[in-house]
PDB file of C-alpha atoms in Angstrom:
ATOM      1  CA  MET A   1     -15.519 -10.294  -8.505  1.00 44.00           C
ATOM      2  CA  ASN A   2     -16.324 -10.192 -11.887  1.00 58.00           C
ATOM      3  CA  TYR A   3     -14.269 -13.090 -13.709  1.00 58.00           C
ATOM      4  CA  TYR A   4     -11.861 -10.808 -16.317  1.00 58.00           C
ATOM      5  CA  GLU A   5     -11.029  -9.034 -12.883  1.00 57.00           C
ATOM      6  CA  THR A   6      -9.146 -11.945 -12.441  1.00 58.00           C
ATOM      7  CA  HIS A   7      -7.319 -12.114 -15.674  1.00 55.00           C
ATOM      8  CA  LYS A   8      -5.666  -8.505 -14.909  1.00 74.00           C
ATOM      9  CA  ASP A   9      -2.678  -9.542 -17.135  1.00 86.00           C
ATOM     10  CA  ASP A  10      -3.576  -8.376 -21.527  1.00 88.00           C
ATOM     11  CA  GLN A  11      -2.209 -11.750 -21.960  1.00 87.00           C
ATOM     12  CA  SER A  12      -4.546 -14.004 -20.237  1.00 88.00           C
ATOM     13  CA  LEU A  13      -7.164 -11.109 -21.509  1.00 89.00           C
ATOM     14  CA  LEU A  14      -5.949 -11.415 -25.520  1.00 88.00           C
ATOM     15  CA  SER A  15      -6.326 -15.709 -25.043  1.00 87.00           C
ATOM     16  CA  LEU A  16      -9.417 -15.605 -24.074  1.00 89.00           C
ATOM     17  CA  TRP A  17     -11.135 -13.509 -27.030  1.00 87.00           C
ATOM     18  CA  GLU A  18      -8.860 -15.757 -29.016  1.00 87.00           C
ATOM     19  CA  SER A  19     -10.588 -18.771 -27.565  1.00 88.00           C
ATOM     20  CA  GLY A  20     -13.500 -17.052 -28.784  1.00 87.00           C
ATOM     21  CA  ASP A  21     -15.097 -14.522 -25.461  1.00 88.00           C
ATOM     22  CA  GLU A  22     -15.979 -11.580 -26.287  1.00 88.00           C
ATOM     23  CA  ALA A  23     -16.546 -10.308 -22.916  1.00 90.00           C
ATOM     24  CA  ALA A  24     -12.132 -10.724 -22.351  1.00 89.00           C
ATOM     25  CA  PHE A  25     -12.525  -8.325 -25.350  1.00 89.00           C
ATOM     26  CA  ALA A  26     -14.370  -5.905 -24.540  1.00 90.00           C
ATOM     27  CA  CYS A  27     -12.800  -5.818 -20.645  1.00 92.00           C
ATOM     28  CA  LEU A  28      -9.383  -4.279 -22.543  1.00 91.00           C
ATOM     29  CA  TYR A  29     -11.935  -2.236 -24.160  1.00 92.00           C
ATOM     30  CA  ARG A  30     -12.533  -0.826 -20.614  1.00 93.00           C
ATOM     31  CA  ARG A  31      -9.043  -0.794 -20.275  1.00 93.00           C
ATOM     32  CA  TYR A  32      -7.537   0.887 -22.780  1.00 95.00           C
ATOM     33  CA  PHE A  33     -10.448   3.444 -24.364  1.00 95.00           C
ATOM     34  CA  PRO A  34      -9.993   6.688 -22.276  1.00 96.00           C
ATOM     35  CA  GLN A  35      -6.293   5.910 -22.763  1.00 96.00           C
ATOM     36  CA  LEU A  36      -6.940   6.125 -25.258  1.00 96.00           C
ATOM     37  CA  VAL A  37      -9.954   9.800 -25.690  1.00 95.00           C
ATOM     38  CA  THR A  38      -7.224  11.315 -23.815  1.00 96.00           C
ATOM     39  CA  THR A  39      -3.209  10.668 -25.941  1.00 95.00           C
ATOM     40  CA  ALA A  40      -6.119  11.501 -29.234  1.00 95.00           C
ATOM     41  CA  TYR A  41      -7.519  14.255 -26.959  1.00 95.00           C
ATOM     42  CA  GLN A  42      -3.983  16.563 -26.294  1.00 94.00           C
ATOM     43  CA  LYS A  43      -3.426  15.491 -30.322  1.00 92.00           C
ATOM     44  CA  THR A  44      -7.083  16.557 -31.382  1.00 91.00           C
ATOM     45  CA  LYS A  45      -9.001  18.824 -28.812  1.00 91.00           C
ATOM     46  CA  ASP A  46     -11.785  17.736 -30.143  1.00 91.00           C
ATOM     47  CA  ARG A  47     -13.099  15.432 -27.573  1.00 92.00           C
ATOM     48  CA  TYR A  48     -15.392  13.784 -30.264  1.00 92.00           C
ATOM     49  CA  ILE A  49     -12.986  13.300 -31.767  1.00 92.00           C
ATOM     50  CA  ALA A  50     -10.962  11.424 -30.300  1.00 94.00           C
ATOM     51  CA  GLU A  51     -13.241   9.907 -29.008  1.00 94.00           C
ATOM     52  CA  GLU A  52     -14.363   8.667 -32.804  1.00 94.00           C
ATOM     53  CA  LEU A  53     -10.311   7.860 -32.968  1.00 94.00           C
ATOM     54  CA  ALA A  54      -9.911   5.851 -29.669  1.00 95.00           C
ATOM     55  CA  GLN A  55     -13.125   3.550 -30.649  1.00 94.00           C
ATOM     56  CA  GLU A  56     -11.689   3.624 -34.820  1.00 93.00           C
ATOM     57  CA  SER A  57      -8.692   2.152 -33.050  1.00 93.00           C
ATOM     58  CA  LEU A  58      -9.891  -0.328 -30.888  1.00 92.00           C
ATOM     59  CA  LEU A  59     -12.424  -1.530 -33.793  1.00 92.00           C
ATOM     60  CA  ALA A  60      -8.759  -1.496 -35.501  1.00 91.00           C
ATOM     61  CA  PHE A  61      -7.308  -4.017 -33.556  1.00 91.00           C
ATOM     62  CA  TYR A  62     -11.025  -6.118 -32.862  1.00 89.00           C
ATOM     63  CA  TYR A  63     -11.097  -6.789 -37.060  1.00 87.00           C
ATOM     64  CA  LYS A  64      -7.839  -7.140 -36.924  1.00 85.00           C
ATOM     65  CA  ARG A  65      -6.747 -10.149 -33.867  1.00 78.00           C
ATOM     66  CA  GLU A  66      -4.081  -9.574 -32.951  1.00 73.00           C
ATOM     67  CA  TYR A  67      -3.807 -12.252 -30.260  1.00 71.00           C
ATOM     68  CA  ARG A  68      -0.308 -12.080 -29.841  1.00 80.00           C
ATOM     69  CA  LEU A  69       0.983  -9.306 -28.693  1.00 82.00           C
ATOM     70  CA  ASP A  70       4.116  -8.030 -26.062  1.00 86.00           C
ATOM     71  CA  ASN A  71       2.571  -5.376 -25.264  1.00 91.00           C
ATOM     72  CA  VAL A  72      -1.712  -4.186 -26.261  1.00 91.00           C
ATOM     73  CA  ALA A  73      -0.896  -0.295 -24.820  1.00 92.00           C
ATOM     74  CA  ALA A  74       1.397   0.358 -27.292  1.00 93.00           C
ATOM     75  CA  TYR A  75      -0.227  -1.177 -29.727  1.00 93.00           C
ATOM     76  CA  LEU A  76      -3.098   0.123 -29.728  1.00 94.00           C
ATOM     77  CA  GLN A  77      -1.250   3.520 -29.831  1.00 94.00           C
ATOM     78  CA  VAL A  78       0.365   2.356 -32.668  1.00 94.00           C
ATOM     79  CA  ILE A  79      -2.978   2.939 -34.928  1.00 93.00           C
ATOM     80  CA  LEU A  80      -3.795   5.080 -32.980  1.00 95.00           C
ATOM     81  CA  ARG A  81      -1.590   7.329 -34.644  1.00 94.00           C
ATOM     82  CA  HIS A  82      -2.472   6.020 -37.742  1.00 94.00           C
ATOM     83  CA  LYS A  83      -5.713   7.053 -37.172  1.00 93.00           C
ATOM     84  CA  THR A  84      -5.329  10.690 -35.604  1.00 93.00           C
ATOM     85  CA  TYR A  85      -2.628  11.603 -39.162  1.00 92.00           C
ATOM     86  CA  ASP A  86      -5.725  10.020 -41.117  1.00 90.00           C
ATOM     87  CA  TYR A  87      -7.469  12.257 -39.436  1.00 90.00           C
ATOM     88  CA  PHE A  88      -5.553  15.458 -39.489  1.00 88.00           C
ATOM     89  CA  ARG A  89      -4.370  14.711 -43.603  1.00 88.00           C
ATOM     90  CA  LYS A  90      -8.040  14.719 -44.469  1.00 87.00           C
ATOM     91  CA  VAL A  91      -8.651  18.057 -42.121  1.00 85.00           C
ATOM     92  CA  LEU A  92      -5.682  19.409 -44.234  1.00 86.00           C
ATOM     93  CA  VAL A  93      -6.979  18.118 -47.975  1.00 84.00           C
ATOM     94  CA  ARG A  94     -10.789  19.756 -46.156  1.00 82.00           C
ATOM     95  CA  GLU A  95      -8.708  23.268 -46.163  1.00 82.00           C
ATOM     96  CA  GLN A  96      -6.915  22.978 -49.455  1.00 80.00           C
ATOM     97  CA  HIS A  97      -9.945  22.772 -51.186  1.00 76.00           C
ATOM     98  CA  THR A  98     -11.822  25.518 -49.554  1.00 78.00           C
ATOM     99  CA  THR A  99      -9.294  27.658 -50.185  1.00 78.00           C
ATOM    100  CA  LEU A 100      -7.929  26.727 -53.451  1.00 74.00           C
ATOM    101  CA  ALA A 101     -12.329  28.115 -54.849  1.00 72.00           C
ATOM    102  CA  ALA A 102     -12.302  31.191 -52.718  1.00 70.00           C
ATOM    103  CA  GLN A 103      -9.001  31.696 -54.111  1.00 71.00           C
ATOM    104  CA  GLN A 104     -10.770  31.053 -57.884  1.00 69.00           C
ATOM    105  CA  GLN A 105     -12.559  33.817 -59.769  1.00 56.00           C
ATOM    106  CA  PRO A 106     -16.443  32.944 -60.664  1.00 56.00           C
ATOM    107  CA  VAL A 107     -16.779  32.224 -63.950  1.00 51.00           C
ATOM    108  CA  THR A 108     -18.951  35.235 -65.870  1.00 48.00           C
ATOM    109  CA  VAL A 109     -19.550  33.580 -69.265  1.00 50.00           C
ATOM    110  CA  GLU A 110     -19.271  29.757 -69.930  1.00 55.00           C
ATOM    111  CA  ASP A 111     -19.854  28.309 -73.316  1.00 61.00           C
ATOM    112  CA  THR A 112     -22.942  27.178 -74.265  1.00 67.00           C
ATOM    113  CA  THR A 113     -21.814  23.115 -74.961  1.00 64.00           C
ATOM    114  CA  GLN A 114     -19.878  23.111 -71.401  1.00 67.00           C
ATOM    115  CA  GLN A 115     -22.989  24.005 -69.927  1.00 71.00           C
ATOM    116  CA  LEU A 116     -24.695  21.382 -71.685  1.00 68.00           C
ATOM    117  CA  TYR A 117     -21.948  19.193 -71.606  1.00 65.00           C
ATOM    118  CA  ARG A 118     -22.016  19.485 -67.553  1.00 70.00           C
ATOM    119  CA  THR A 119     -25.880  18.923 -67.353  1.00 76.00           C
ATOM    120  CA  ASP A 120     -25.601  15.886 -69.116  1.00 72.00           C
ATOM    121  CA  LEU A 121     -22.981  14.565 -67.169  1.00 71.00           C
ATOM    122  CA  LEU A 122     -24.975  14.780 -64.058  1.00 75.00           C
ATOM    123  CA  LYS A 123     -27.907  14.267 -65.495  1.00 79.00           C
ATOM    124  CA  ALA A 124     -25.790  10.697 -66.656  1.00 75.00           C
ATOM    125  CA  LEU A 125     -24.352  10.590 -63.087  1.00 77.00           C
ATOM    126  CA  GLN A 126     -27.885  10.403 -61.096  1.00 81.00           C
ATOM    127  CA  GLN A 127     -29.177   8.274 -63.115  1.00 82.00           C
ATOM    128  CA  LYS A 128     -26.078   5.807 -61.894  1.00 82.00           C
ATOM    129  CA  VAL A 129     -26.744   6.064 -58.029  1.00 82.00           C
ATOM    130  CA  GLN A 130     -29.994   5.954 -59.172  1.00 86.00           C
ATOM    131  CA  SER A 131     -29.214   1.996 -61.169  1.00 85.00           C
ATOM    132  CA  LEU A 132     -27.101   1.221 -57.620  1.00 86.00           C
ATOM    133  CA  PRO A 133     -29.215  -1.562 -55.525  1.00 90.00           C
ATOM    134  CA  ASP A 134     -30.649   0.010 -52.428  1.00 91.00           C
ATOM    135  CA  GLN A 135     -27.996  -0.674 -49.623  1.00 90.00           C
ATOM    136  CA  CYS A 136     -25.948   0.558 -51.742  1.00 87.00           C
ATOM    137  CA  ARG A 137     -27.361   3.342 -53.003  1.00 89.00           C
ATOM    138  CA  THR A 138     -28.429   4.404 -49.138  1.00 91.00           C
ATOM    139  CA  VAL A 139     -24.376   3.928 -47.724  1.00 88.00           C
ATOM    140  CA  PHE A 140     -23.608   5.801 -51.212  1.00 85.00           C
ATOM    141  CA  LEU A 141     -26.138   8.784 -50.558  1.00 87.00           C
ATOM    142  CA  LEU A 142     -25.175   8.967 -46.599  1.00 88.00           C
ATOM    143  CA  SER A 143     -21.952   9.215 -47.025  1.00 85.00           C
ATOM    144  CA  ARG A 144     -22.218  11.768 -50.117  1.00 83.00           C
ATOM    145  CA  ASN A 145     -25.162  13.948 -49.268  1.00 83.00           C
ATOM    146  CA  LYS A 146     -25.153  13.985 -45.227  1.00 84.00           C
ATOM    147  CA  HIS A 147     -21.348  14.025 -44.900  1.00 86.00           C
ATOM    148  CA  MET A 148     -22.030  10.762 -41.661  1.00 86.00           C
ATOM    149  CA  SER A 149     -18.718   8.658 -41.344  1.00 89.00           C
ATOM    150  CA  ASN A 150     -18.745   4.362 -41.718  1.00 89.00           C
ATOM    151  CA  HIS A 151     -19.259   4.060 -38.692  1.00 89.00           C
ATOM    152  CA  GLU A 152     -22.766   6.728 -38.272  1.00 90.00           C
ATOM    153  CA  ILE A 153     -23.946   5.202 -41.286  1.00 90.00           C
ATOM    154  CA  ALA A 154     -23.806   1.600 -40.324  1.00 92.00           C
ATOM    155  CA  ASP A 155     -25.260   2.755 -36.502  1.00 92.00           C
ATOM    156  CA  THR A 156     -28.008   4.332 -39.111  1.00 90.00           C
ATOM    157  CA  LEU A 157     -28.828   1.534 -40.644  1.00 90.00           C
ATOM    158  CA  GLY A 158     -27.973  -0.878 -38.353  1.00 93.00           C
ATOM    159  CA  ILE A 159     -24.397  -2.814 -40.215  1.00 92.00           C
ATOM    160  CA  SER A 160     -21.730  -2.716 -39.712  1.00 92.00           C
ATOM    161  CA  VAL A 161     -18.542  -1.508 -40.939  1.00 89.00           C
ATOM    162  CA  ASN A 162     -17.056  -3.559 -42.450  1.00 93.00           C
ATOM    163  CA  THR A 163     -20.334  -4.142 -45.261  1.00 93.00           C
ATOM    164  CA  VAL A 164     -19.934   0.101 -45.218  1.00 89.00           C
ATOM    165  CA  GLU A 165     -16.986  -0.137 -46.228  1.00 90.00           C
ATOM    166  CA  GLN A 166     -18.411  -2.750 -49.223  1.00 91.00           C
ATOM    167  CA  HIS A 167     -20.938  -0.893 -50.544  1.00 88.00           C
ATOM    168  CA  MET A 168     -18.805   1.703 -51.401  1.00 86.00           C
ATOM    169  CA  ARG A 169     -16.181   0.774 -53.204  1.00 88.00           C
ATOM    170  CA  LYS A 170     -19.245  -1.090 -55.119  1.00 88.00           C
ATOM    171  CA  ALA A 171     -20.677   2.077 -55.318  1.00 83.00           C
ATOM    172  CA  LEU A 172     -18.059   4.086 -56.271  1.00 82.00           C
ATOM    173  CA  LYS A 173     -16.432   1.974 -58.785  1.00 82.00           C
ATOM    174  CA  ARG A 174     -19.575   1.210 -60.377  1.00 80.00           C
ATOM    175  CA  LEU A 175     -19.274   5.296 -61.222  1.00 75.00           C
ATOM    176  CA  ARG A 176     -16.293   5.349 -62.427  1.00 77.00           C
ATOM    177  CA  GLU A 177     -16.780   2.850 -64.498  1.00 74.00           C
ATOM    178  CA  GLY A 178     -19.671   4.809 -66.298  1.00 68.00           C
ATOM    179  CA  ILE A 179     -18.433   8.916 -65.636  1.00 67.00           C
ATOM    180  CA  VAL A 180     -15.746   6.598 -68.101  1.00 63.00           C
ATOM    181  CA  ILE A 181     -17.989   5.426 -70.061  1.00 64.00           C
ATOM    182  CA  LEU A 182     -19.242   8.518 -70.667  1.00 61.00           C
ATOM    183  CA  LEU A 183     -16.671  10.466 -71.613  1.00 60.00           C
ATOM    184  CA  LEU A 184     -15.556   8.240 -73.920  1.00 58.00           C
ATOM    185  CA  ILE A 185     -19.308   8.592 -75.460  1.00 59.00           C
ATOM    186  CA  SER A 186     -18.140  12.658 -75.188  1.00 57.00           C
ATOM    187  CA  LEU A 187     -15.052  12.181 -76.566  1.00 54.00           C
ATOM    188  CA  HIS A 188     -16.258  10.332 -80.086  1.00 51.00           C
ATOM    189  CA  LYS A 189     -19.181  12.877 -81.181  1.00 51.00           C
TER     190      LYS A 189
END
């Protein structure tokens, strides 16, 4: 009989996890993952997305290190609800952008100055991306060019999701600063 099976209640597992026993969290993970997937599937009707949302919810629970809970299942359902809302919000925004792009009429004649400005801006942006530190640039390009999620990038590069998020924040901050400087310079020409 597994040691953790003797600690059937969540509170015992939380106490073990709090004392540094990662296997106790693994037991909680195995206990609640199927339930979270089922709930997420009812909302998304997509097995892959449901599994991703369940995984993200359990990871959020792990990183928050909530040891003092009366009801682990309810707490995980709240996290899952927020992850599901975030997912649908992103889907809605993507659909709105797609609809808006489809409604816009193509520009037939473009001012040469605007075309040159856009080319210069894109070139400067590419240079800024290339000037990022190697790992930071790799994470940024996998996210933006390959459309990989933070979890997929972490798995691909063998780093934590937290590290991926830190690299993305750093990259976006540097690129944002670079674009602001380019815009200020172009306004003074």
